[in-house]
CSV table of C-alpha atoms in Angstrom, one decimal:
chain,number,residue,atom,x,y,z
P,207,HIS,CA,0.0,0.0,0.0
P,208,LEU,CA,1.0,3.7,-0.2
P,209,PHE,CA,1.9,5.7,2.8
P,210,ARG,CA,2.9,9.4,3.2
P,211,ILE,CA,5.5,10.0,5.8
P,212,GLU,CA,6.0,13.4,7.4
P,213,VAL,CA,9.8,13.7,7.5
P,214,ALA,CA,10.0,16.1,10.4
P,215,THR,CA,7.8,14.0,12.8
P,216,GLY,CA,8.0,10.5,11.3
P,217,THR,CA,4.2,10.4,11.3
P,218,ALA,CA,2.9,7.9,8.6
P,219,GLN,CA,-0.5,8.2,6.9
P,220,ARG,CA,-1.8,5.3,4.9
P,221,LEU,CA,-3.2,6.5,1.5
P,222,THR,CA,-4.6,3.2,0.1
P,223,ASP,CA,-6.1,0.1,1.6
P,224,GLY,CA,-8.0,-3.0,0.5
P,225,PRO,CA,-7.0,-6.0,-1.6
P,226,GLY,CA,-4.2,-4.5,-3.7
P,227,SER,CA,-0.5,-4.1,-4.1
P,228,GLU,CA,0.6,-0.6,-5.3
P,229,HIS,CA,3.6,0.0,-7.6
P,230,ASP,CA,5.6,2.8,-9.2
P,231,PRO,CA,4.1,5.8,-7.4
P,232,PRO,CA,5.3,9.1,-8.9
P,233,TRP,CA,3.9,12.4,-7.5
P,234,ALA,CA,2.3,14.9,-9.9
P,235,SER,CA,4.5,18.0,-10.4
P,236,ASP,CA,1.9,20.2,-8.7
P,237,GLY,CA,1.7,17.8,-5.7
P,238,ALA,CA,-2.0,17.2,-6.1
P,239,TRP,CA,-1.9,13.5,-6.9
P,240,VAL,CA,0.1,10.4,-6.5
P,241,LEU,CA,-0.2,8.0,-9.5
P,242,PHE,CA,0.2,4.3,-9.0
P,243,ARG,CA,-0.6,1.0,-10.7
P,244,SER,CA,-2.4,-1.8,-8.9
P,245,SER,CA,-4.1,-5.0,-9.7
P,246,ARG,CA,-7.4,-5.0,-7.9
P,247,THR,CA,-9.2,-7.7,-9.9
P,248,GLY,CA,-9.8,-10.0,-7.0
P,249,ALA,CA,-8.0,-12.7,-9.0
P,250,THR,CA,-4.5,-11.4,-9.4
P,251,ASP,CA,-3.1,-14.9,-9.9
P,252,LEU,CA,-5.5,-15.6,-12.7
P,253,ASN,CA,-4.9,-12.5,-14.9
P,254,GLN,CA,-2.3,-9.8,-15.7
P,255,ARG,CA,-4.6,-6.8,-15.6
P,256,THR,CA,-3.1,-3.9,-13.8
P,257,ASP,CA,-4.9,-0.5,-13.8
P,258,LEU,CA,-3.7,3.0,-13.2
P,259,TRP,CA,-5.0,4.9,-10.2
P,260,MET,CA,-4.5,8.2,-8.5
P,261,VAL,CA,-4.8,9.3,-4.9
P,262,SER,CA,-4.6,12.7,-3.3
P,263,PRO,CA,-1.6,13.0,-0.9
P,264,ASP,CA,-4.0,13.2,2.1
P,265,GLY,CA,-5.7,10.0,1.0
P,266,GLY,CA,-9.1,11.8,0.8
P,267,GLN,CA,-9.7,11.4,-2.9
P,268,GLY,CA,-9.0,8.6,-5.4
P,269,ARG,CA,-9.5,8.2,-9.1
P,270,ARG,CA,-9.3,5.2,-11.4
P,271,LEU,CA,-7.8,6.0,-14.8
P,272,THR,CA,-8.2,2.6,-16.6
P,273,GLN,CA,-11.0,0.2,-16.3
P,274,GLY,CA,-9.6,-3.3,-16.3
P,275,ASP,CA,-8.7,-3.4,-20.0
P,276,VAL,CA,-4.9,-3.0,-19.7
P,277,SER,CA,-1.8,-4.5,-18.1
P,278,ALA,CA,-0.4,-1.0,-17.3
P,279,GLY,CA,3.3,-0.4,-16.9
P,280,ALA,CA,4.5,2.6,-14.8
P,281,GLY,CA,2.6,5.7,-15.8
P,282,SER,CA,4.1,9.0,-16.7
P,283,LEU,CA,2.3,12.2,-15.5
P,284,SER,CA,2.1,15.2,-17.6
P,285,PRO,CA,1.7,18.8,-16.2
P,286,GLY,CA,-1.9,19.9,-15.7
P,287,ALA,CA,-4.8,17.7,-16.7
P,288,ALA,CA,-3.1,16.2,-19.7
P,289,PRO,CA,-3.3,12.4,-20.3
P,290,VAL,CA,-1.2,9.9,-18.5
P,291,ALA,CA,1.1,7.9,-20.8
P,292,PHE,CA,2.0,4.3,-20.1
P,293,VAL,CA,2.8,1.1,-22.0
P,294,SER,CA,0.5,-2.0,-22.2
P,295,PRO,CA,0.1,-4.9,-24.5
P,296,LEU,CA,-3.1,-4.7,-26.6
P,297,ASP,CA,-4.2,-7.9,-25.0
P,298,PRO,CA,-3.7,-7.4,-21.2
P,299,ASP,CA,-3.7,-11.2,-20.5
P,300,VAL,CA,-0.9,-12.0,-22.9
P,301,GLY,CA,2.3,-10.4,-21.5
P,302,TYR,CA,4.6,-11.6,-24.2
P,303,THR,CA,2.9,-9.4,-27.0
P,304,PRO,CA,4.6,-6.1,-27.9
P,305,GLY,CA,3.7,-3.2,-25.7
P,306,ARG,CA,2.0,-0.1,-27.1
P,307,LEU,CA,2.0,3.5,-25.9
P,308,MET,CA,-1.4,4.2,-24.3
P,309,LEU,CA,-3.0,7.3,-22.9
P,310,ALA,CA,-5.4,7.5,-20.0
P,311,SER,CA,-7.5,10.7,-19.5
P,312,VAL,CA,-7.1,12.3,-16.1
P,313,ALA,CA,-10.2,14.5,-16.8
P,314,HIS,CA,-12.4,11.4,-17.4
P,315,ALA,CA,-11.1,9.3,-14.5
P,316,THR,CA,-13.6,7.5,-12.3
P,317,PRO,CA,-13.8,8.9,-8.7
P,318,VAL,CA,-13.0,6.3,-6.1
P,319,ALA,CA,-14.4,6.9,-2.6
P,320,ASP,CA,-12.9,3.9,-0.9
P,321,PHE,CA,-10.0,1.8,-2.1
P,322,SER,CA,-11.0,-1.1,0.1
P,323,GLN,CA,-14.2,-1.6,-1.9
P,324,ARG,CA,-12.2,-2.1,-5.2
P,325,GLY,CA,-11.7,-5.6,-6.3
P,326,ALA,CA,-14.8,-7.6,-7.0
P,327,GLY,CA,-16.2,-7.3,-10.5
P,328,PHE,CA,-13.0,-6.2,-12.3
P,329,GLU,CA,-12.1,-9.7,-13.7
P,330,SER,CA,-13.5,-8.8,-17.2
P,331,ALA,CA,-12.3,-6.2,-19.6
P,332,GLY,CA,-14.1,-2.9,-20.1
P,333,GLY,CA,-13.2,0.7,-20.1
P,334,GLY,CA,-11.9,3.2,-22.5
P,335,CYS,CA,-8.2,3.1,-22.8
P,336,ARG,CA,-6.9,3.5,-26.3
P,337,PRO,CA,-3.6,3.0,-28.0
P,338,TRP,CA,-2.0,6.4,-28.8
P,339,ARG,CA,-0.8,5.1,-32.1
P,340,ARG,CA,-0.8,1.7,-33.7
P,341,VAL,CA,2.5,0.6,-35.1
P,342,ARG,CA,2.8,-2.4,-37.4
P,343,ILE,CA,5.7,-4.6,-36.3
P,344,ARG,CA,7.1,-6.8,-39.0
């Protein structure tokens, strides 16, 4: 899970909870969000789907950027409300296929009130992530 630690006091605040394992958490340049990737399908041993999520540094707000339709690599935050770029194979359950550059819209991210409730119901594909550009590999 993600924690924010106050350096001066050593006080730790947990930002995420529930059935997940968070990875690669860069902070937004304006400090408003922490981006991370997490598999919260409820069946992480049975699929390779990893979504992109954002949480405010106080843990009060969350957003889901992808909807179970990707196997997201580490995301790269752009300044402002620009899309988040990441790499994912077109078929998220086949990890040996070539990765594609994908974009996820921060403006259209789904609000998440409670990370502990995420998990059930995300075993199947859905959502609206699109390849930025399709490149034919020969």
